CSV table of C-alpha atoms and ligand atoms in Angstrom, one decimal:
chain,number,residue,atom,x,y,z
K,1,MET,CA,78.2,-78.4,69.7
K,2,THR,CA,79.5,-79.3,73.1
K,3,PRO,CA,81.9,-76.7,74.6
K,4,ALA,CA,85.3,-78.2,75.4
K,5,GLY,CA,85.6,-79.8,78.8
K,6,GLU,CA,81.9,-79.9,79.4
K,7,PRO,CA,79.3,-82.7,79.3
K,8,SER,CA,77.4,-83.2,76.0
K,9,PHE,CA,74.1,-81.4,75.4
K,10,ARG,CA,72.2,-84.6,76.3
K,11,GLU,CA,74.2,-85.1,79.4
K,12,SER,CA,73.7,-81.5,80.3
K,13,VAL,CA,69.9,-81.9,80.1
K,14,ASP,CA,70.2,-85.1,82.2
K,15,ILE,CA,72.1,-83.2,84.9
K,16,MET,CA,69.4,-80.6,85.0
K,17,PHE,CA,66.7,-83.3,85.1
K,18,GLY,CA,68.7,-85.0,87.9
K,19,ARG,CA,68.8,-81.9,90.1
K,20,ALA,CA,65.0,-81.7,89.9
K,21,VAL,CA,64.0,-85.3,90.1
K,22,ASP,CA,66.2,-85.8,93.2
K,23,LYS,CA,63.8,-83.5,95.0
K,24,MET,CA,60.8,-85.6,94.0
K,25,ASP,CA,59.2,-88.5,95.7
K,26,LEU,CA,59.2,-90.9,92.7
K,27,SER,CA,60.4,-94.5,92.6
K,28,PRO,CA,63.9,-94.9,91.1
K,29,GLY,CA,62.4,-97.0,88.3
K,30,LEU,CA,60.0,-94.4,87.3
K,31,LYS,CA,62.7,-91.7,87.4
K,32,LYS,CA,64.8,-93.7,85.0
K,33,LYS,CA,61.8,-94.4,82.7
K,34,ILE,CA,61.0,-90.7,82.4
K,35,GLN,CA,64.6,-89.7,81.8
K,36,ILE,CA,65.5,-92.3,79.2
K,37,CYS,CA,65.1,-91.7,75.5
K,38,ASN,CA,62.7,-94.4,74.1
K,39,ALA,CA,64.2,-94.7,70.6
K,40,THR,CA,66.2,-92.9,68.0
K,41,TYR,CA,65.9,-93.9,64.4
K,42,THR,CA,68.9,-93.1,62.1
K,43,VAL,CA,68.4,-93.0,58.4
K,44,ARG,CA,70.9,-92.7,55.6
K,45,PHE,CA,69.4,-92.1,52.2
K,46,GLY,CA,70.7,-91.1,48.8
K,47,VAL,CA,69.3,-88.4,46.5
K,48,ARG,CA,70.4,-87.9,42.9
K,49,LEU,CA,71.7,-84.3,42.6
K,50,ARG,CA,74.0,-82.5,40.2
K,51,GLY,CA,74.6,-85.7,38.3
K,52,ASP,CA,75.6,-87.9,41.3
K,53,ILE,CA,74.1,-89.6,44.3
K,54,HIS,CA,74.5,-87.7,47.5
K,55,THR,CA,74.0,-89.5,50.8
K,56,PHE,CA,72.4,-87.7,53.8
K,57,THR,CA,72.1,-88.7,57.4
K,58,GLY,CA,68.9,-87.9,59.4
K,59,TYR,CA,67.4,-88.8,62.8
K,60,ARG,CA,64.1,-88.9,64.5
K,61,SER,CA,64.2,-89.4,68.2
K,62,VAL,CA,61.3,-90.3,70.4
K,63,HIS,CA,62.0,-89.5,74.0
K,64,SER,CA,58.7,-90.2,75.7
K,65,GLU,CA,55.4,-91.7,74.5
K,66,HIS,CA,53.4,-91.1,77.7
K,67,MET,CA,51.1,-89.1,75.4
K,68,GLU,CA,50.7,-89.5,71.7
K,69,PRO,CA,51.3,-88.2,69.2
K,70,VAL,CA,54.8,-87.2,70.1
K,71,LYS,CA,55.9,-83.8,68.9
K,72,GLY,CA,58.9,-81.8,68.0
K,73,GLY,CA,60.6,-80.0,65.2
K,74,ILE,CA,63.0,-81.1,62.4
K,75,ARG,CA,66.3,-79.3,62.3
K,76,TYR,CA,68.5,-78.8,59.3
K,77,SER,CA,72.1,-78.1,60.3
K,78,LEU,CA,75.6,-79.5,59.9
K,79,GLY,CA,75.8,-79.8,63.7
K,80,VAL,CA,73.0,-82.3,63.9
K,81,ASN,CA,73.9,-85.6,65.6
K,82,GLN,CA,72.3,-88.2,67.7
K,83,ASP,CA,73.2,-86.7,71.1
K,84,GLU,CA,71.8,-83.3,70.1
K,85,VAL,CA,68.5,-84.8,68.7
K,86,GLU,CA,68.0,-86.8,71.9
K,87,ALA,CA,68.7,-83.8,74.1
K,88,LEU,CA,66.2,-81.8,72.1
K,89,ALA,CA,63.6,-84.6,72.2
K,90,ALA,CA,63.9,-84.8,76.0
K,91,LEU,CA,63.3,-81.0,76.2
K,92,MET,CA,60.2,-81.5,74.1
K,93,THR,CA,58.8,-84.0,76.6
K,94,TYR,CA,59.2,-81.5,79.4
K,95,LYS,CA,58.1,-78.5,77.4
K,96,CYS,CA,54.9,-80.1,76.3
K,97,ALA,CA,54.1,-81.2,79.8
K,98,LEU,CA,54.8,-77.8,81.2
K,99,VAL,CA,52.6,-75.9,78.8
K,100,GLU,CA,50.0,-78.7,78.8
K,101,THR,CA,50.0,-79.6,75.1
K,102,PRO,CA,48.9,-83.2,75.0
K,103,PHE,CA,52.0,-84.6,73.4
K,104,GLY,CA,55.0,-86.8,74.1
K,105,GLY,CA,58.5,-85.5,73.2
K,106,SER,CA,60.3,-86.1,69.9
K,107,LYS,CA,62.8,-84.3,67.6
K,108,GLY,CA,64.4,-84.8,64.2
K,109,GLY,CA,67.3,-83.6,62.4
K,110,LEU,CA,69.1,-83.8,59.1
K,111,CYS,CA,72.8,-83.2,58.8
K,112,ILE,CA,72.9,-80.7,56.1
K,113,ASP,CA,73.7,-77.0,55.4
K,114,PRO,CA,70.5,-75.9,53.7
K,115,ARG,CA,72.2,-72.8,52.3
K,116,GLU,CA,74.3,-75.0,50.0
K,117,TYR,CA,71.3,-76.2,48.0
K,118,GLU,CA,68.9,-74.8,45.5
K,119,GLU,CA,65.2,-74.8,46.4
K,120,HIS,CA,64.3,-77.7,44.1
K,121,GLU,CA,67.2,-79.8,45.5
K,122,LEU,CA,66.0,-79.1,49.1
K,123,GLU,CA,62.6,-80.1,48.1
K,124,ASN,CA,63.9,-83.5,46.8
K,125,ILE,CA,65.9,-84.0,49.9
K,126,THR,CA,63.0,-83.1,52.2
K,127,ARG,CA,60.5,-85.3,50.4
K,128,ARG,CA,62.9,-88.2,50.5
K,129,PHE,CA,63.6,-87.7,54.2
K,130,ALA,CA,59.8,-87.4,54.9
K,131,TYR,CA,59.2,-90.6,52.9
K,132,GLU,CA,61.7,-92.5,55.0
K,133,LEU,CA,60.1,-91.2,58.3
K,134,ALA,CA,56.5,-91.6,57.2
K,135,LYS,CA,56.8,-95.2,56.1
K,136,ARG,CA,57.9,-96.0,59.7
K,137,ASP,CA,55.1,-93.9,61.2
K,138,LEU,CA,57.6,-91.4,62.4
K,139,ILE,CA,55.5,-88.8,60.6
K,140,HIS,CA,51.8,-89.5,61.4
K,141,PRO,CA,48.9,-87.4,62.6
K,142,SER,CA,48.3,-89.6,65.6
K,143,GLN,CA,51.8,-90.9,66.2
K,144,ASN,CA,54.5,-88.4,65.5
K,145,VAL,CA,54.0,-84.8,64.3
K,146,PRO,CA,57.1,-82.8,63.3
K,147,ALA,CA,57.3,-79.0,63.0
K,148,PRO,CA,59.9,-76.4,62.0
K,149,ASP,CA,63.1,-75.9,63.9
K,150,MET,CA,66.5,-74.3,63.0
K,151,GLY,CA,67.1,-74.3,59.3
K,152,THR,CA,63.5,-75.3,58.4
K,153,GLY,CA,60.2,-73.4,58.1
K,154,GLU,CA,56.8,-73.2,56.4
K,155,ARG,CA,58.2,-74.3,53.0
K,156,GLU,CA,59.7,-77.5,54.3
K,157,MET,CA,56.6,-78.3,56.4
K,158,ALA,CA,54.4,-77.9,53.3
K,159,TRP,CA,56.6,-80.4,51.4
K,160,ILE,CA,56.4,-82.8,54.3
K,161,ALA,CA,52.6,-82.5,54.5
K,162,ASP,CA,52.2,-83.0,50.7
K,163,GLN,CA,54.6,-86.0,50.8
K,164,TYR,CA,52.6,-87.6,53.6
K,165,ALA,CA,49.3,-86.9,51.8
K,166,ARG,CA,50.6,-88.6,48.6
K,167,MET,CA,51.5,-91.7,50.6
K,168,ASN,CA,48.2,-91.7,52.5
K,169,THR,CA,45.6,-90.7,50.0
K,170,THR,CA,42.6,-91.8,52.0
K,171,ASP,CA,43.7,-90.3,55.3
K,172,ILE,CA,41.2,-87.4,55.9
K,173,ASN,CA,43.5,-86.1,58.7
K,174,ALA,CA,46.6,-86.1,56.6
K,175,LYS,CA,47.2,-82.4,57.1
K,176,ALA,CA,47.6,-82.9,60.9
K,177,CYS,CA,50.8,-85.0,60.2
K,178,VAL,CA,53.0,-81.9,60.6
K,179,THR,CA,52.6,-78.4,62.0
K,180,GLY,CA,54.1,-75.0,61.0
K,181,LYS,CA,52.6,-75.3,57.5
K,182,PRO,CA,51.9,-72.0,55.6
K,183,PRO,CA,48.3,-70.8,56.2
K,184,HIS,CA,47.4,-71.5,52.6
K,185,ALA,CA,48.4,-75.2,53.1
K,186,GLY,CA,46.6,-76.0,56.3
K,187,GLY,CA,48.6,-73.9,58.6
K,188,ILE,CA,47.4,-71.4,61.2
K,189,GLN,CA,47.8,-67.7,61.5
K,190,GLY,CA,50.5,-66.7,64.0
K,191,ARG,CA,52.5,-69.9,63.9
K,192,THR,CA,55.6,-68.3,62.4
K,193,GLU,CA,55.8,-65.6,65.0
K,194,ALA,CA,54.7,-67.9,67.8
K,195,THR,CA,58.0,-68.7,69.5
K,196,GLY,CA,59.1,-65.1,69.5
K,197,ARG,CA,55.7,-64.0,70.6
K,198,GLY,CA,55.9,-66.5,73.4
K,199,VAL,CA,59.2,-65.1,74.6
K,200,GLN,CA,57.5,-61.7,74.8
K,201,TYR,CA,54.5,-63.1,76.7
K,202,ALA,CA,56.9,-64.9,79.1
K,203,LEU,CA,58.8,-61.7,79.8
K,204,GLN,CA,55.5,-59.7,80.3
K,205,GLU,CA,54.4,-62.4,82.8
K,206,PHE,CA,57.7,-62.2,84.6
K,207,PHE,CA,57.3,-58.5,85.0
K,208,ARG,CA,53.9,-59.1,86.6
K,209,HIS,CA,55.7,-60.8,89.5
K,210,PRO,CA,57.4,-58.3,91.7
K,211,GLU,CA,59.1,-60.8,93.9
K,212,ASP,CA,60.6,-62.5,90.9
K,213,MET,CA,61.8,-59.2,89.6
K,214,LYS,CA,63.3,-58.6,93.0
K,215,ALA,CA,65.2,-61.9,92.7
K,216,ALA,CA,66.9,-60.5,89.6
K,217,GLY,CA,67.4,-57.1,91.2
K,218,MET,CA,65.0,-55.4,88.8
K,219,THR,CA,62.2,-52.9,89.1
K,220,GLY,CA,59.8,-51.2,86.7
K,221,THR,CA,58.4,-52.7,83.6
K,222,LEU,CA,59.7,-54.0,80.3
K,223,SER,CA,59.7,-50.5,78.9
K,224,ASP,CA,63.3,-49.0,78.6
K,225,LYS,CA,64.9,-52.3,79.7
K,226,ARG,CA,68.1,-52.9,77.7
K,227,VAL,CA,68.1,-56.1,75.8
K,228,ILE,CA,70.8,-58.1,74.0
K,229,VAL,CA,69.6,-60.7,71.5
K,230,GLN,CA,71.8,-63.5,70.1
K,231,GLY,CA,70.6,-64.7,66.8
K,232,LEU,CA,68.2,-62.8,64.5
K,233,GLY,CA,66.6,-65.9,63.1
K,234,ASN,CA,62.8,-66.5,63.3
K,235,VAL,CA,62.7,-66.6,67.1
K,236,GLY,CA,65.2,-63.9,67.9
K,237,TYR,CA,63.8,-61.6,65.2
K,238,HIS,CA,60.2,-61.8,66.4
K,239,ALA,CA,61.1,-61.5,70.1
K,240,ALA,CA,63.3,-58.4,69.5
K,241,LYS,CA,60.7,-56.9,67.2
K,242,PHE,CA,57.8,-57.3,69.6
K,243,LEU,CA,59.7,-56.2,72.6
K,244,SER,CA,61.0,-53.1,71.0
K,245,GLU,CA,57.9,-52.1,69.0
K,246,GLU,CA,55.3,-53.0,71.5
K,247,ASP,CA,56.8,-53.0,75.0
K,248,GLY,CA,59.3,-50.1,74.7
K,249,SER,CA,62.4,-52.3,75.4
K,250,VAL,CA,65.7,-51.1,73.9
K,251,ILE,CA,67.6,-53.6,71.9
K,252,VAL,CA,71.2,-52.5,72.6
K,253,ALA,CA,73.0,-55.4,70.8
K,254,VAL,CA,72.3,-58.1,68.3
K,255,ILE,CA,74.7,-60.9,67.8
K,256,GLU,CA,74.9,-62.8,64.5
K,257,ARG,CA,77.1,-65.3,62.8
K,258,ASP,CA,79.6,-62.7,61.5
K,259,GLY,CA,79.7,-60.4,64.6
K,260,ALA,CA,77.6,-58.1,66.6
K,261,ILE,CA,76.0,-54.6,66.3
K,262,HIS,CA,76.0,-52.5,69.5
K,263,ASP,CA,74.0,-49.4,69.8
K,264,GLU,CA,73.0,-47.9,73.2
K,265,GLU,CA,70.4,-45.7,71.4
K,266,GLY,CA,68.5,-48.9,70.4
K,267,ILE,CA,68.7,-50.9,67.2
K,268,ASN,CA,65.8,-50.8,64.7
K,269,ILE,CA,65.1,-54.5,64.2
K,270,GLU,CA,63.3,-54.3,60.9
K,271,GLU,CA,66.2,-52.2,59.4
K,272,LEU,CA,68.9,-54.6,60.7
K,273,ARG,CA,66.9,-57.7,59.5
K,274,ALA,CA,66.6,-56.1,56.0
K,275,TRP,CA,70.4,-55.4,56.0
K,276,ILE,CA,71.2,-59.0,57.0
K,277,GLY,CA,68.8,-60.2,54.2
K,278,ASP,CA,70.6,-58.1,51.6
K,279,HIS,CA,74.2,-58.5,52.8
K,280,GLY,CA,74.3,-61.9,54.5
K,281,GLY,CA,75.4,-60.6,57.9
K,282,VAL,CA,75.5,-57.6,60.2
K,283,SER,CA,79.0,-56.4,59.2
K,284,GLY,CA,78.8,-53.0,57.4
K,285,TYR,CA,75.5,-52.0,59.0
K,286,PRO,CA,75.7,-48.2,59.0
K,287,LYS,CA,74.3,-47.6,62.5
K,288,GLY,CA,75.8,-48.4,65.9
K,289,SER,CA,79.2,-50.0,66.1
K,290,TYR,CA,80.2,-53.4,64.7
K,291,VAL,CA,82.2,-55.9,66.8
K,292,GLN,CA,83.7,-58.9,65.0
K,293,ASP,CA,83.9,-61.0,68.1
K,294,GLY,CA,80.1,-61.5,68.5
K,295,ALA,CA,80.4,-63.8,71.5
K,296,ALA,CA,82.0,-61.0,73.4
K,297,ALA,CA,78.7,-59.1,73.2
K,298,LEU,CA,77.1,-61.7,75.4
K,299,GLU,CA,79.1,-60.2,78.2
K,300,TYR,CA,78.0,-56.6,77.7
K,301,GLU,CA,76.0,-54.7,80.3
K,302,CYS,CA,72.3,-55.1,79.8
K,303,ASP,CA,69.1,-55.9,81.7
K,304,ILE,CA,67.9,-58.9,79.7
K,305,LEU,CA,70.0,-61.4,77.6
K,306,ILE,CA,68.1,-63.4,75.0
K,307,PRO,CA,70.1,-66.3,73.6
K,308,ALA,CA,68.1,-67.3,70.5
K,309,ALA,CA,70.5,-69.3,68.5
K,310,LEU,CA,72.4,-72.4,69.4
K,311,GLU,CA,72.9,-74.6,72.4
K,312,GLY,CA,75.9,-74.3,74.7
K,313,VAL,CA,76.7,-70.6,73.9
K,314,ILE,CA,76.8,-69.7,77.6
K,315,ASN,CA,79.2,-72.2,79.1
K,316,LYS,CA,81.8,-72.5,81.7
K,317,GLY,CA,84.1,-70.3,79.6
K,318,ASN,CA,82.0,-67.2,79.7
K,319,ALA,CA,79.3,-67.7,82.4
K,320,LYS,CA,81.2,-65.7,85.1
K,321,ASN,CA,81.4,-62.7,82.8
K,322,ILE,CA,77.8,-62.5,81.9
K,323,LYS,CA,76.4,-59.3,83.3
K,324,ALA,CA,72.7,-59.6,82.5
K,325,PRO,CA,70.7,-60.2,85.7
K,326,LEU,CA,68.0,-61.9,83.7
K,327,ILE,CA,68.5,-64.5,80.9
K,328,ILE,CA,65.6,-65.8,78.9
K,329,GLU,CA,66.4,-68.9,76.9
K,330,ALA,CA,64.7,-68.5,73.6
K,331,ALA,CA,67.0,-71.2,72.1
K,332,ASN,CA,67.0,-74.8,73.4
K,333,GLY,CA,69.8,-75.5,75.7
K,334,PRO,CA,71.8,-72.2,75.3
K,335,VAL,CA,73.2,-72.5,78.9
K,336,THR,CA,75.2,-75.6,79.8
K,337,ALA,CA,74.7,-77.4,83.1
K,338,GLY,CA,78.1,-76.0,84.2
K,339,ALA,CA,77.2,-72.4,83.3
K,340,ASP,CA,73.8,-72.8,85.0
K,341,GLU,CA,75.6,-73.6,88.2
K,342,ILE,CA,77.9,-70.6,87.9
K,343,LEU,CA,75.0,-68.3,87.1
K,344,ARG,CA,72.8,-69.6,89.9
K,345,ALA,CA,75.6,-68.9,92.4
K,346,LYS,CA,75.8,-65.3,91.0
K,347,GLY,CA,72.1,-64.8,91.5
K,348,THR,CA,71.3,-64.5,87.8
K,349,VAL,CA,67.7,-65.4,87.1
K,350,ILE,CA,67.2,-67.7,84.2
K,351,ILE,CA,63.8,-68.2,82.5
K,352,PRO,CA,64.4,-71.7,81.2
K,353,ASP,CA,64.1,-72.9,77.6
K,354,MET,CA,61.4,-75.5,78.2
K,355,TYR,CA,59.1,-72.6,79.2
K,356,ALA,CA,60.6,-69.6,77.4
K,357,ASN,CA,60.4,-71.1,73.8
K,358,ALA,CA,57.2,-73.1,74.3
K,359,GLY,CA,55.2,-70.7,72.2
K,360,GLY,CA,56.1,-72.6,69.1
K,361,VAL,CA,54.7,-76.0,70.2
K,362,THR,CA,51.7,-74.3,71.8
K,363,VAL,CA,50.6,-72.8,68.5
K,364,SER,CA,51.5,-76.0,66.8
K,365,TYR,CA,49.0,-77.6,69.1
K,366,PHE,CA,46.3,-75.1,67.9
K,367,GLU,CA,47.2,-75.9,64.3
K,368,TRP,CA,46.9,-79.6,64.9
K,369,VAL,CA,43.5,-79.2,66.5
K,370,LYS,CA,42.4,-77.0,63.6
K,371,ASN,CA,43.5,-79.6,61.1
K,372,LEU,CA,41.7,-82.4,63.0
K,373,SER,CA,38.5,-80.3,63.3
K,374,HIS,CA,38.7,-79.2,59.7
K,375,ILE,CA,37.6,-75.7,60.5
K,376,ARG,CA,39.3,-72.4,61.2
K,377,PHE,CA,39.1,-71.0,64.8
K,378,GLY,CA,36.4,-68.2,65.1
K,379,ARG,CA,34.6,-69.2,61.9
K,380,MET,CA,31.3,-70.0,63.6
K,381,GLN,CA,31.2,-67.3,66.3
K,382,ARG,CA,32.9,-64.2,64.9
K,383,ARG,CA,29.9,-62.5,63.3
K,384,GLN,CA,27.6,-63.6,66.1
K,385,GLU,CA,29.9,-62.1,68.6
K,386,GLU,CA,30.0,-58.9,66.6
K,387,ALA,CA,26.2,-58.8,66.4
K,388,ARG,CA,25.9,-59.1,70.2
K,389,HIS,CA,28.5,-56.3,70.6
K,390,GLN,CA,26.5,-54.2,68.2
K,391,LEU,CA,23.5,-54.5,70.5
K,392,ILE,CA,25.5,-53.0,73.4
K,393,VAL,CA,27.0,-50.3,71.2
K,394,ASP,CA,23.5,-49.3,69.9
K,395,GLU,CA,22.3,-49.1,73.5
K,396,LEU,CA,25.3,-46.9,74.5
K,397,HIS,CA,24.6,-44.7,71.5
K,398,ARG,CA,21.1,-44.2,72.8
K,399,LEU,CA,22.4,-43.2,76.2
K,400,ASP,CA,25.0,-40.9,74.6
K,401,GLU,CA,22.3,-39.0,72.8
K,402,HIS,CA,20.1,-38.9,75.9
K,403,LEU,CA,22.8,-37.7,78.2
K,404,GLY,CA,24.6,-35.3,75.8
K,405,ASP,CA,27.7,-33.6,77.2
K,406,LYS,CA,27.4,-35.3,80.6
K,407,TRP,CA,28.7,-38.5,79.2
K,408,SER,CA,30.3,-39.7,76.1
K,409,MET,CA,32.0,-42.8,74.6
K,410,THR,CA,35.8,-43.0,74.4
K,411,PRO,CA,36.9,-42.4,70.8
K,412,ASN,CA,37.6,-45.6,69.0
K,413,PHE,CA,35.6,-47.6,71.6
K,414,LYS,CA,33.0,-48.6,69.0
K,415,GLU,CA,35.4,-49.9,66.4
K,416,LYS,CA,37.5,-51.8,68.9
K,417,TYR,CA,34.6,-53.3,70.7
K,418,LEU,CA,32.7,-54.3,67.6
K,419,ARG,CA,35.4,-56.3,66.0
K,420,GLY,CA,34.9,-60.0,66.7
K,421,ALA,CA,38.1,-62.1,67.2
K,422,GLY,CA,39.6,-63.7,64.1
K,423,GLU,CA,42.0,-66.6,64.0
K,424,LEU,CA,45.1,-64.6,64.8
K,425,GLU,CA,43.5,-62.8,67.8
K,426,LEU,CA,42.4,-66.2,69.1
K,427,VAL,CA,45.8,-67.8,68.6
K,428,ARG,CA,47.5,-64.9,70.4
K,429,SER,CA,45.0,-65.0,73.2
K,430,GLY,CA,45.4,-68.8,73.6
K,431,LEU,CA,49.2,-68.4,73.6
K,432,ASP,CA,49.2,-65.6,76.1
K,433,ASP,CA,46.9,-67.6,78.4
K,434,THR,CA,49.2,-70.6,78.1
K,435,MET,CA,52.4,-68.6,78.8
K,436,ARG,CA,50.8,-67.0,81.9
K,437,GLY,CA,49.5,-70.3,83.3
K,438,ALA,CA,52.7,-72.2,82.8
K,439,TYR,CA,54.7,-69.4,84.4
K,440,GLN,CA,52.5,-69.4,87.4
K,441,SER,CA,52.7,-73.1,87.9
K,442,MET,CA,56.5,-72.9,87.7
K,443,ALA,CA,56.7,-69.8,90.0
K,444,GLU,CA,54.5,-71.5,92.5
K,445,VAL,CA,56.9,-74.3,93.0
K,446,TRP,CA,59.9,-71.9,93.1
K,447,HIS,CA,58.4,-69.9,95.9
K,448,SER,CA,56.7,-72.6,97.9
K,449,ARG,CA,59.6,-74.9,98.3
K,450,ASP,CA,62.8,-74.0,100.2
K,451,ASP,CA,64.8,-76.7,98.3
K,452,VAL,CA,64.0,-75.1,94.9
K,453,GLU,CA,66.3,-72.2,94.2
K,454,ASP,CA,65.6,-71.6,90.5
K,455,LEU,CA,63.0,-71.5,87.8
K,456,ARG,CA,64.6,-74.3,85.8
K,457,THR,CA,64.4,-76.8,88.6
K,458,ALA,CA,60.8,-75.6,89.3
K,459,ALA,CA,59.9,-76.1,85.6
K,460,PHE,CA,61.4,-79.6,85.6
K,461,ILE,CA,59.5,-80.5,88.8
K,462,VAL,CA,56.1,-79.4,87.3
K,463,ALA,CA,56.8,-81.2,84.0
K,464,ILE,CA,58.2,-84.4,85.5
K,465,GLY,CA,55.2,-84.5,87.9
K,466,ARG,CA,52.8,-84.4,84.9
K,467,VAL,CA,54.7,-87.0,83.0
K,468,ALA,CA,54.8,-89.2,86.1
K,469,SER,CA,51.0,-88.9,86.5
K,470,ALA,CA,50.5,-89.9,82.9
K,471,TYR,CA,52.7,-93.0,83.3
K,472,LYS,CA,50.9,-93.9,86.6
K,473,ALA,CA,47.6,-93.6,84.8
K,474,LYS,CA,48.8,-96.1,82.3
K,475,GLY,CA,49.6,-98.5,85.2
K,476,LEU,CA,53.4,-98.1,85.1
F,501,LIG,N1,60.9,-76.8,67.1
F,501,LIG,C1,60.1,-76.1,68.0
F,501,LIG,C2,60.6,-76.4,69.5
F,501,LIG,O1,61.7,-76.7,69.7
F,501,LIG,C3,58.6,-76.4,67.8
F,501,LIG,C4,58.2,-77.8,68.0
F,501,LIG,C5,56.7,-78.0,67.6
F,501,LIG,O2,56.0,-77.1,67.3
F,501,LIG,O3,56.3,-79.2,67.6
F,501,LIG,O4,59.8,-76.2,70.4
């Protein structure tokens, strides 16, 4: 939803794109070609439900085909419209370029409130939507590969994969037509947690860069940093869980649809998530204090603010009141172009969406590669790796016995060292490596150019540069 008096979401992305591209030496024609959305397909289809025909409106937008397939999630929400889908598709183009997943940018959406339907009804609706897209190659392993987004998850992706397979019975790569599938239906370990995990890796990398921390006026590590999370959906939940359980950060507030919970002692994310599951919201949660005006909690004192819900939540109306010195955009487009300007002037450091939430598409890439190679990562090498480690451990044992008290192995060393990496470890390692590499390419531009004052502009410059190279290689 566009906040009143501000440009639309797509215009907001274009303004941010414009700030960056103006600093680049590209022809005006190429700038325009990169910025423009190639195509948006709108479909209206009927599904027989509850004794009547119900008509649904869906979209699949293809922003850039400089690489194919194009990639991006499918969102189920009543707020879905063409402007939003096009903005999200554009962000996918830049996101994929920044984290070097070999895809163009796309996005889809269905205008529906999934909570209003039974599971079998949602299955009928999803299969029909998938049919409409697949018959136009807008779902296709080598053309267009959707994934989950707000309001969709593993279940919907499994239905889409099955629908595509039924329509393409001889396509041996049919499973690669969509990512985010459950592991038992061709998915990959670690995809569900991937976006939240990526937010954690992004923050860990930020805290490895002292000068970047200094820009936000921060010192120390992630441990004890006070964090506010908006939205405890898949992304916000995993980010908050990992930061609090593994990095020692303190989640001081969680904002949900029906209000916020505030607790300076730190919120137990598993407990709160279970409460939301049972009660449909945060209200009534017995620990901390409940505030009905959830948006007000965006303005509380904290070290790190993680908007992980909708676009436009930090806008001209509240930007000046935001106290967090560091914002990490786990959602797509949570900060409007107007708010971005206000926050930049205040010195707030923003880790931009196209980087911060790229963990999802990164692991989608691994899943797609797994589907095309028809073998799980680690299957060939795991035991061989363990056998080689066993050799070293045996040798250390021999030394241990020989040297006696003078030297001994650290407890647990053997167990830890012996275990070869399985799919989940490999996925996390690939994701961590991707998040570190992408941050460094962004930070390098931020620091080396006087005319680049923020990470978002730096991210756009890296991404646009890569898209431009791909177009040039095609002779454009
Ligand atoms: N919907 C997610 C995003 O916005 C994931 C896209 C994907 O995995 O293709 O990045």
